[in-house]
């Protein structure tokens, strides 16, 4: 074990790129070399090596969202996916420790589903504009205003908001969840929080009436329909894939809309010659590694919250076992019921919130 493994390494310490690190990580570099320049790999590789050794010693699993940078997504994450897949994996894993390479609501969801595990987030400031847009008190007021209507809540929310909700949804199961709860409660309308654009995109696909909150994702709200027309003009034949957190006018202009993993599956199955993923920056880098035959046009909107997660912070998190994410048991029990109800709903990729 090297010195870096014995003592806590601060997130700003630079580890040396030694010949043994180069040998231990050469297979991983071969995987990401087309999106990570060699000069950057010399900085990443010592962390990749240290993290991969330490996570085995600590019986830890790293759950990485599709928006993580390629050196995290491809080189240290044990499981990568969209919000729904990460929630399912958190419920399933046998590891004692979960390091959430994603944002705070994802770590809370993992804790809610695995209360006996230690859940760590490498940077506590990794928030989300959607999660910040609504509180538990707001949901209680909505329920008073629309008595009898069930509340469907996007997983991009705090545990407190989930606890006030009847069921959660993600962008890959939202239509199925809305229809399931409306059928079960015998109602023709539901309250959907907090993303007004996801709600509007779901409303286009179901007869269930949707009463929406006014939250927005600060990454996806910035795309416009004229951006999409611009990509098509500049890149003839390009296939446009959009995330359902985008404004409905953007989704209408796209060839396909779905969760981050639904977009990846689309590229894998259809193999378009040229594609643009209308979502967070790192997605295209991560997917380009898998499909070198596909040309990715890369407009770029960064999520500042996702980008707070870095290799040095993941290593520090494992070394110091910080920052532990906890959820008050009384809230966790109610939030878990809403998440589990979502996990029980049968979904198919065709019913994604597109
Ligand atoms: P999905 O990965 O579920 O599509 O969500 C995207 C997102 O914005 C997560 O923060
Ligand atoms: Fe939140 Fe949007 Fe960032 Fe996802 S991409 S974490 S929804 S701000």
Tab-separated table of C-alpha atoms and ligand atoms in Angstrom:
chain	number	residue	atom	x	y	z
A	1	UNK	CA	0.000	0.000	0.000
A	2	UNK	CA	1.466	3.407	-0.966
A	3	UNK	CA	1.580	6.482	1.223
A	4	UNK	CA	-1.482	7.927	-0.463
A	5	UNK	CA	-3.492	4.922	0.689
A	6	UNK	CA	-2.403	5.212	4.322
A	7	UNK	CA	-3.148	8.837	4.977
A	8	UNK	CA	-6.084	10.938	3.922
A	9	UNK	CA	-5.216	12.776	0.727
A	10	UNK	CA	-6.728	16.232	0.513
A	11	UNK	CA	-8.753	16.821	-2.628
A	12	UNK	CA	-6.071	19.273	-3.803
A	13	UNK	CA	-3.028	16.940	-3.367
A	14	UNK	CA	-1.460	15.888	-6.669
A	15	UNK	CA	-0.474	12.211	-6.759
A	16	UNK	CA	2.533	11.171	-8.901
A	17	UNK	CA	2.131	9.306	-12.206
A	18	UNK	CA	4.631	6.508	-11.561
A	19	UNK	CA	5.540	3.674	-13.958
A	20	UNK	CA	3.603	1.212	-11.784
A	21	UNK	CA	0.497	3.434	-11.939
A	22	UNK	CA	0.912	3.660	-15.718
A	23	UNK	CA	1.056	-0.153	-15.977
A	24	UNK	CA	-1.902	-0.699	-13.621
A	25	UNK	CA	-4.127	1.718	-15.559
A	26	UNK	CA	-3.032	1.188	-19.179
A	27	UNK	CA	-6.112	-0.941	-19.980
A	28	UNK	CA	-8.419	1.771	-18.663
A	29	UNK	CA	-6.599	4.454	-20.640
A	30	UNK	CA	-6.975	2.438	-23.820
A	31	UNK	CA	-10.735	2.658	-23.203
A	32	UNK	CA	-10.945	6.445	-22.810
A	33	UNK	CA	-7.990	7.631	-24.898
A	34	UNK	CA	-10.158	9.153	-27.625
A	35	UNK	CA	-11.825	11.539	-25.149
A	36	UNK	CA	-9.099	12.024	-22.494
A	37	UNK	CA	-5.813	13.541	-23.795
A	38	UNK	CA	-2.597	11.795	-22.668
A	39	UNK	CA	-1.444	14.869	-20.735
A	40	UNK	CA	-4.661	14.758	-18.668
A	41	UNK	CA	-4.395	11.014	-18.100
A	42	UNK	CA	-1.097	11.565	-16.248
A	43	UNK	CA	-3.110	13.573	-13.709
A	44	UNK	CA	-6.112	11.208	-13.538
A	45	UNK	CA	-4.361	7.815	-13.521
A	46	UNK	CA	-2.890	7.923	-9.967
A	47	UNK	CA	-6.350	8.718	-8.589
A	48	UNK	CA	-8.015	6.037	-10.708
A	49	UNK	CA	-5.500	3.481	-9.401
A	50	UNK	CA	-5.816	4.590	-5.759
A	51	UNK	CA	-9.631	4.694	-5.871
A	52	UNK	CA	-9.935	1.258	-7.467
A	53	UNK	CA	-7.680	-0.307	-4.821
A	54	UNK	CA	-9.283	1.478	-1.889
A	55	UNK	CA	-12.878	0.744	-2.885
A	56	UNK	CA	-12.096	-2.997	-2.871
A	57	UNK	CA	-10.503	-2.754	0.590
A	58	UNK	CA	-13.524	-0.907	1.957
A	59	UNK	CA	-16.167	-3.060	0.238
A	60	UNK	CA	-17.451	0.082	-1.449
A	61	UNK	CA	-19.302	0.488	-4.713
A	62	UNK	CA	-19.216	3.662	-6.812
A	63	UNK	CA	-22.519	4.533	-8.492
A	64	UNK	CA	-21.875	6.997	-11.330
A	65	UNK	CA	-24.482	9.031	-13.142
A	66	UNK	CA	-24.285	9.308	-16.941
A	67	UNK	CA	-23.211	12.984	-16.520
A	68	UNK	CA	-19.944	12.121	-14.766
A	69	UNK	CA	-16.766	12.922	-16.708
A	70	UNK	CA	-15.281	9.974	-18.680
A	71	UNK	CA	-12.434	9.255	-16.239
A	72	UNK	CA	-15.056	8.725	-13.509
A	73	UNK	CA	-17.734	7.114	-15.689
A	74	UNK	CA	-15.450	4.604	-17.439
A	75	UNK	CA	-12.555	4.171	-15.000
A	76	UNK	CA	-13.868	4.054	-11.409
A	77	UNK	CA	-17.680	3.688	-11.487
A	78	UNK	CA	-18.780	0.110	-10.728
A	79	UNK	CA	-22.195	0.884	-12.072
A	80	UNK	CA	-23.223	3.790	-14.311
A	81	UNK	CA	-26.660	4.754	-15.493
A	82	UNK	CA	-29.619	7.099	-15.374
A	83	UNK	CA	-31.445	8.051	-12.168
A	84	UNK	CA	-33.780	5.038	-12.286
A	85	UNK	CA	-30.958	2.560	-12.899
A	86	UNK	CA	-28.870	4.045	-10.072
A	87	UNK	CA	-31.835	3.809	-7.673
A	88	UNK	CA	-32.366	0.164	-8.656
A	89	UNK	CA	-28.673	-0.606	-8.188
A	90	UNK	CA	-28.595	1.100	-4.769
A	91	UNK	CA	-31.439	-1.193	-3.672
A	92	UNK	CA	-29.645	-4.287	-5.030
A	93	UNK	CA	-25.952	-3.907	-4.140
A	94	UNK	CA	-24.316	-6.047	-1.433
A	95	UNK	CA	-21.529	-3.496	-0.831
A	96	UNK	CA	-21.310	-1.950	2.654
A	97	UNK	CA	-20.511	1.517	1.358
A	98	UNK	CA	-22.039	3.418	-1.568
A	99	UNK	CA	-20.098	6.365	-2.994
A	100	UNK	CA	-22.532	8.389	-5.057
A	101	UNK	CA	-20.785	9.957	-8.033
A	102	UNK	CA	-23.735	12.183	-8.766
A	103	UNK	CA	-25.743	14.808	-6.925
A	104	UNK	CA	-27.170	14.964	-3.411
A	105	UNK	CA	-30.719	13.800	-4.183
A	106	UNK	CA	-29.243	10.638	-5.737
A	107	UNK	CA	-27.250	9.925	-2.583
A	108	UNK	CA	-30.367	10.483	-0.473
A	109	UNK	CA	-32.306	8.072	-2.705
A	110	UNK	CA	-29.572	5.469	-2.175
A	111	UNK	CA	-29.747	5.975	1.600
A	112	UNK	CA	-33.533	5.748	1.577
A	113	UNK	CA	-33.336	2.415	-0.258
A	114	UNK	CA	-30.351	1.066	1.703
A	115	UNK	CA	-30.641	2.515	5.227
A	116	UNK	CA	-28.151	-0.030	6.643
A	117	UNK	CA	-25.384	1.079	4.253
A	118	UNK	CA	-23.003	3.995	4.557
A	119	UNK	CA	-23.752	6.401	1.712
A	120	UNK	CA	-21.102	8.980	0.863
A	121	UNK	CA	-21.153	11.978	-1.459
A	122	UNK	CA	-17.735	13.391	-2.434
A	123	UNK	CA	-18.973	17.013	-2.339
A	124	UNK	CA	-21.955	18.087	-0.236
A	125	UNK	CA	-22.502	21.103	-2.466
A	126	UNK	CA	-23.527	18.907	-5.440
A	127	UNK	CA	-27.157	20.035	-5.497
A	128	UNK	CA	-29.761	20.421	-8.234
A	129	UNK	CA	-31.909	23.369	-9.341
A	130	UNK	CA	-34.980	21.122	-9.481
A	131	UNK	CA	-34.463	19.767	-5.953
A	132	UNK	CA	-33.968	23.346	-4.719
A	133	UNK	CA	-37.231	24.527	-6.286
A	134	UNK	CA	-39.628	22.843	-3.850
A	135	UNK	CA	-39.987	21.985	-0.143
A	136	UNK	CA	-42.119	19.543	1.810
A	137	UNK	CA	-44.286	22.489	2.955
A	138	UNK	CA	-44.924	23.403	-0.713
A	139	UNK	CA	-46.191	19.862	-1.376
A	140	UNK	CA	-48.470	20.000	1.670
A	141	UNK	CA	-49.978	23.239	0.314
A	142	UNK	CA	-50.509	21.648	-3.101
A	143	UNK	CA	-52.344	18.738	-1.494
A	144	UNK	CA	-54.592	21.177	0.367
A	145	UNK	CA	-55.313	23.033	-2.851
A	146	UNK	CA	-56.124	19.868	-4.846
A	147	UNK	CA	-57.591	17.437	-2.300
A	148	UNK	CA	-57.782	13.818	-3.441
A	149	UNK	CA	-55.223	14.148	-6.236
A	150	UNK	CA	-52.111	11.978	-5.922
A	151	UNK	CA	-48.681	13.602	-5.990
A	152	UNK	CA	-46.133	12.236	-8.475
A	153	UNK	CA	-42.657	13.550	-7.628
A	154	UNK	CA	-39.572	13.446	-9.795
A	155	UNK	CA	-36.635	11.783	-7.990
A	156	UNK	CA	-34.723	15.062	-8.396
A	157	UNK	CA	-36.060	16.231	-5.009
A	158	UNK	CA	-35.162	16.104	-1.317
A	159	UNK	CA	-36.190	13.176	0.894
A	160	UNK	CA	-38.621	15.529	2.665
A	161	UNK	CA	-40.438	16.232	-0.626
A	162	UNK	CA	-40.510	12.541	-1.533
A	163	UNK	CA	-41.969	11.792	1.911
A	164	UNK	CA	-44.935	14.076	1.145
A	165	UNK	CA	-45.544	12.364	-2.213
A	166	UNK	CA	-47.551	9.300	-3.223
A	167	UNK	CA	-45.049	8.026	-5.757
A	168	UNK	CA	-41.769	9.066	-7.354
A	169	UNK	CA	-40.872	8.988	-11.038
A	170	UNK	CA	-37.806	9.467	-13.201
A	171	UNK	CA	-37.592	10.657	-16.776
A	172	UNK	CA	-37.634	7.030	-17.953
A	173	UNK	CA	-40.777	5.910	-16.169
A	174	UNK	CA	-42.832	9.118	-15.736
A	175	UNK	CA	-45.669	8.313	-18.165
A	176	UNK	CA	-46.117	4.792	-16.802
A	177	UNK	CA	-46.057	6.068	-13.185
A	178	UNK	CA	-48.627	8.822	-13.856
A	179	UNK	CA	-51.004	6.375	-15.558
A	180	UNK	CA	-50.506	3.709	-12.890
A	181	UNK	CA	-51.336	5.985	-9.952
A	182	UNK	CA	-54.278	7.645	-11.747
A	183	UNK	CA	-55.746	4.176	-12.510
A	184	UNK	CA	-55.117	2.951	-8.970
A	185	UNK	CA	-56.766	6.003	-7.339
A	186	UNK	CA	-59.572	6.232	-9.915
A	187	UNK	CA	-58.740	9.869	-10.790
A	188	UNK	CA	-58.252	11.660	-14.107
A	189	UNK	CA	-55.646	14.182	-12.848
A	190	UNK	CA	-52.422	14.137	-10.826
A	191	UNK	CA	-50.123	16.728	-9.260
A	192	UNK	CA	-46.619	16.455	-10.709
A	193	UNK	CA	-43.601	18.087	-9.073
A	194	UNK	CA	-41.227	19.813	-9.504
A	195	UNK	CA	-40.214	19.959	-13.209
A	196	UNK	CA	-42.703	21.930	-15.298
A	197	UNK	CA	-41.094	20.835	-18.577
A	198	UNK	CA	-41.011	17.136	-17.722
A	199	UNK	CA	-44.664	17.501	-16.693
A	200	UNK	CA	-45.561	19.198	-20.001
A	201	UNK	CA	-43.711	16.525	-21.993
A	202	UNK	CA	-45.521	13.761	-20.081
A	203	UNK	CA	-48.875	15.531	-20.551
A	204	UNK	CA	-48.456	15.223	-24.334
A	205	UNK	CA	-48.445	11.426	-24.013
A	206	UNK	CA	-51.273	10.664	-21.636
A	207	UNK	CA	-54.966	11.525	-21.208
A	208	UNK	CA	-54.297	12.068	-17.463
A	209	UNK	CA	-54.494	15.799	-16.656
A	210	UNK	CA	-51.343	17.100	-15.030
A	211	UNK	CA	-51.087	19.931	-12.526
A	212	UNK	CA	-47.431	20.993	-12.537
A	213	UNK	CA	-45.048	22.846	-10.231
A	214	UNK	CA	-42.790	25.493	-11.786
A	215	UNK	CA	-39.318	24.033	-11.218
A	216	UNK	CA	-36.757	23.764	-14.004
A	217	UNK	CA	-33.420	22.134	-14.640
A	218	UNK	CA	-30.894	24.931	-15.112
A	219	UNK	CA	-29.031	22.847	-17.720
A	220	UNK	CA	-31.903	21.780	-19.973
A	221	UNK	CA	-34.015	24.947	-19.789
A	222	UNK	CA	-31.270	26.766	-21.715
A	223	UNK	CA	-31.831	24.800	-24.940
A	224	UNK	CA	-34.274	26.340	-27.437
A	225	UNK	CA	-36.105	25.160	-30.542
A	226	UNK	CA	-33.977	27.524	-32.624
A	227	UNK	CA	-30.839	25.837	-31.236
A	228	UNK	CA	-32.147	22.540	-32.630
A	229	UNK	CA	-32.846	24.073	-36.051
A	230	UNK	CA	-29.323	25.530	-35.955
A	231	UNK	CA	-27.772	22.094	-35.265
A	232	UNK	CA	-29.696	20.634	-38.215
A	233	UNK	CA	-28.641	23.430	-40.573
A	234	UNK	CA	-24.978	23.201	-39.549
A	235	UNK	CA	-24.876	19.385	-39.534
A	236	UNK	CA	-26.990	17.930	-42.361
A	237	UNK	CA	-28.576	14.580	-41.513
A	238	UNK	CA	-27.879	14.872	-37.770
A	239	UNK	CA	-30.226	12.874	-35.527
A	240	UNK	CA	-31.392	14.964	-32.548
A	241	UNK	CA	-31.940	13.306	-29.151
A	242	UNK	CA	-33.312	15.446	-26.311
A	243	UNK	CA	-33.837	14.973	-22.586
A	244	UNK	CA	-37.457	15.479	-21.388
A	245	UNK	CA	-36.282	18.157	-18.915
A	246	UNK	CA	-35.917	20.359	-22.041
A	247	UNK	CA	-38.728	22.784	-22.974
A	248	UNK	CA	-41.555	21.061	-24.920
A	249	UNK	CA	-40.680	23.111	-28.045
A	250	UNK	CA	-37.206	21.497	-28.001
A	251	UNK	CA	-38.643	18.000	-27.525
A	252	UNK	CA	-41.066	18.624	-30.451
A	253	UNK	CA	-38.138	19.460	-32.734
A	254	UNK	CA	-36.153	16.361	-31.678
A	255	UNK	CA	-36.188	12.947	-33.369
A	256	UNK	CA	-36.318	11.156	-30.018
A	257	UNK	CA	-36.620	12.164	-26.370
A	258	UNK	CA	-35.845	10.063	-23.321
A	259	UNK	CA	-33.775	9.700	-20.179
A	260	UNK	CA	-29.991	9.778	-20.386
A	261	UNK	CA	-29.880	5.971	-20.669
A	262	UNK	CA	-32.736	5.917	-23.203
A	263	UNK	CA	-30.604	8.225	-25.385
A	264	UNK	CA	-27.611	5.896	-25.032
A	265	UNK	CA	-29.791	2.902	-25.983
A	266	UNK	CA	-31.073	4.799	-29.022
A	267	UNK	CA	-27.508	5.356	-30.265
A	268	UNK	CA	-26.621	1.698	-29.588
A	269	UNK	CA	-29.612	0.335	-31.482
A	270	UNK	CA	-29.984	2.832	-34.342
A	271	UNK	CA	-26.289	3.676	-34.886
A	272	UNK	CA	-26.985	7.065	-36.526
A	273	UNK	CA	-24.044	8.354	-38.597
A	274	UNK	CA	-24.293	11.733	-36.805
A	275	UNK	CA	-26.051	12.512	-33.581
A	276	UNK	CA	-26.516	15.388	-31.176
A	277	UNK	CA	-27.484	14.734	-27.544
A	278	UNK	CA	-29.357	17.747	-26.232
A	279	UNK	CA	-28.357	17.405	-22.601
A	280	UNK	CA	-25.364	17.773	-20.241
A	281	UNK	CA	-21.839	17.973	-21.732
A	282	UNK	CA	-20.277	14.748	-20.484
A	283	UNK	CA	-22.888	12.453	-22.019
A	284	UNK	CA	-21.468	12.640	-25.524
A	285	UNK	CA	-17.907	11.972	-24.322
A	286	UNK	CA	-19.053	8.910	-22.386
A	287	UNK	CA	-21.106	7.492	-25.231
A	288	UNK	CA	-18.501	8.294	-27.912
A	289	UNK	CA	-16.167	5.852	-26.142
A	290	UNK	CA	-18.663	3.027	-26.787
A	291	UNK	CA	-19.538	3.955	-30.363
A	292	UNK	CA	-16.477	5.201	-32.276
A	293	UNK	CA	-18.366	4.789	-35.589
A	294	UNK	CA	-20.895	7.503	-34.614
A	295	UNK	CA	-20.056	11.202	-35.078
A	296	UNK	CA	-21.162	13.262	-32.058
A	297	UNK	CA	-22.029	16.922	-32.564
A	298	UNK	CA	-21.424	18.466	-29.144
A	299	UNK	CA	-23.351	21.501	-28.005
A	300	UNK	CA	-22.456	21.912	-24.393
A	301	UNK	CA	-24.416	22.903	-21.286
A	302	UNK	CA	-22.556	21.954	-18.113
A	303	UNK	CA	-24.281	20.962	-14.883
A	304	UNK	CA	-22.239	22.820	-12.254
A	305	UNK	CA	-23.531	20.451	-9.560
A	306	UNK	CA	-22.508	17.235	-11.311
A	307	UNK	CA	-19.141	18.790	-12.128
A	308	UNK	CA	-18.352	19.240	-8.423
A	309	UNK	CA	-17.595	15.507	-8.343
A	310	UNK	CA	-13.978	14.769	-9.279
A	311	UNK	CA	-11.500	11.904	-8.851
A	312	UNK	CA	-9.573	13.618	-5.990
A	313	UNK	CA	-12.848	14.194	-4.139
A	314	UNK	CA	-13.929	10.570	-4.655
A	315	UNK	CA	-10.587	9.373	-3.258
A	316	UNK	CA	-10.855	11.752	-0.317
A	317	UNK	CA	-14.392	10.539	0.304
A	318	UNK	CA	-13.238	6.911	0.521
A	319	UNK	CA	-10.230	7.730	2.677
A	320	UNK	CA	-12.068	9.875	5.201
A	321	UNK	CA	-15.506	8.227	4.838
A	322	UNK	CA	-17.088	11.622	4.178
A	323	UNK	CA	-19.523	13.132	3.505
A	324	UNK	CA	-21.985	10.726	4.969
A	325	UNK	CA	-25.549	11.286	3.772
A	326	UNK	CA	-28.232	10.554	6.335
A	327	UNK	CA	-32.001	10.836	6.228
A	328	UNK	CA	-34.134	11.187	9.322
A	329	UNK	CA	-35.782	7.754	9.852
A	330	UNK	CA	-39.367	9.084	10.032
A	331	UNK	CA	-38.881	10.870	6.686
A	332	UNK	CA	-36.935	7.983	5.160
A	333	UNK	CA	-39.775	5.502	5.779
A	334	UNK	CA	-42.311	7.678	3.956
A	335	UNK	CA	-39.904	8.625	1.165
A	336	UNK	CA	-39.026	4.960	0.689
A	337	UNK	CA	-42.692	4.075	0.181
A	338	UNK	CA	-42.860	6.616	-2.689
A	339	UNK	CA	-39.629	5.359	-4.293
A	340	UNK	CA	-40.593	1.693	-3.901
A	341	UNK	CA	-43.991	2.310	-5.389
A	342	UNK	CA	-42.181	3.732	-8.442
A	343	UNK	CA	-39.807	0.739	-8.622
A	344	UNK	CA	-42.828	-1.596	-8.671
A	345	UNK	CA	-44.335	0.082	-11.768
A	346	UNK	CA	-43.634	-1.845	-14.946
A	347	UNK	CA	-41.987	0.309	-17.606
A	348	UNK	CA	-40.971	-0.177	-21.187
A	349	UNK	CA	-38.477	2.024	-23.076
A	350	UNK	CA	-41.247	3.097	-25.496
A	351	UNK	CA	-43.155	4.667	-22.605
A	352	UNK	CA	-40.290	6.930	-21.570
A	353	UNK	CA	-41.194	10.567	-21.011
A	354	UNK	CA	-40.573	11.581	-24.609
B	1	LIG	P1	-31.830	10.829	-15.961
B	1	LIG	O1	-30.447	10.292	-15.911
B	1	LIG	O2	-32.742	10.015	-15.121
B	1	LIG	O3	-32.324	10.979	-17.359
B	1	LIG	O4	-31.815	12.299	-15.281
B	1	LIG	C1	-31.099	13.342	-15.782
B	1	LIG	C2	-30.734	14.314	-14.763
B	1	LIG	O5	-30.782	15.486	-14.960
B	1	LIG	C3	-30.259	13.836	-13.488
B	1	LIG	O6	-29.869	14.897	-12.762
B	2	LIG	FE1	-30.319	18.958	-11.538
B	2	LIG	FE2	-30.340	19.557	-14.126
B	2	LIG	FE3	-28.007	19.204	-12.903
B	2	LIG	FE4	-29.637	17.102	-13.329
B	2	LIG	S1	-28.637	18.338	-14.880
B	2	LIG	S2	-28.560	17.598	-11.430
B	2	LIG	S3	-31.657	18.057	-13.129
B	2	LIG	S4	-29.510	20.826	-12.458
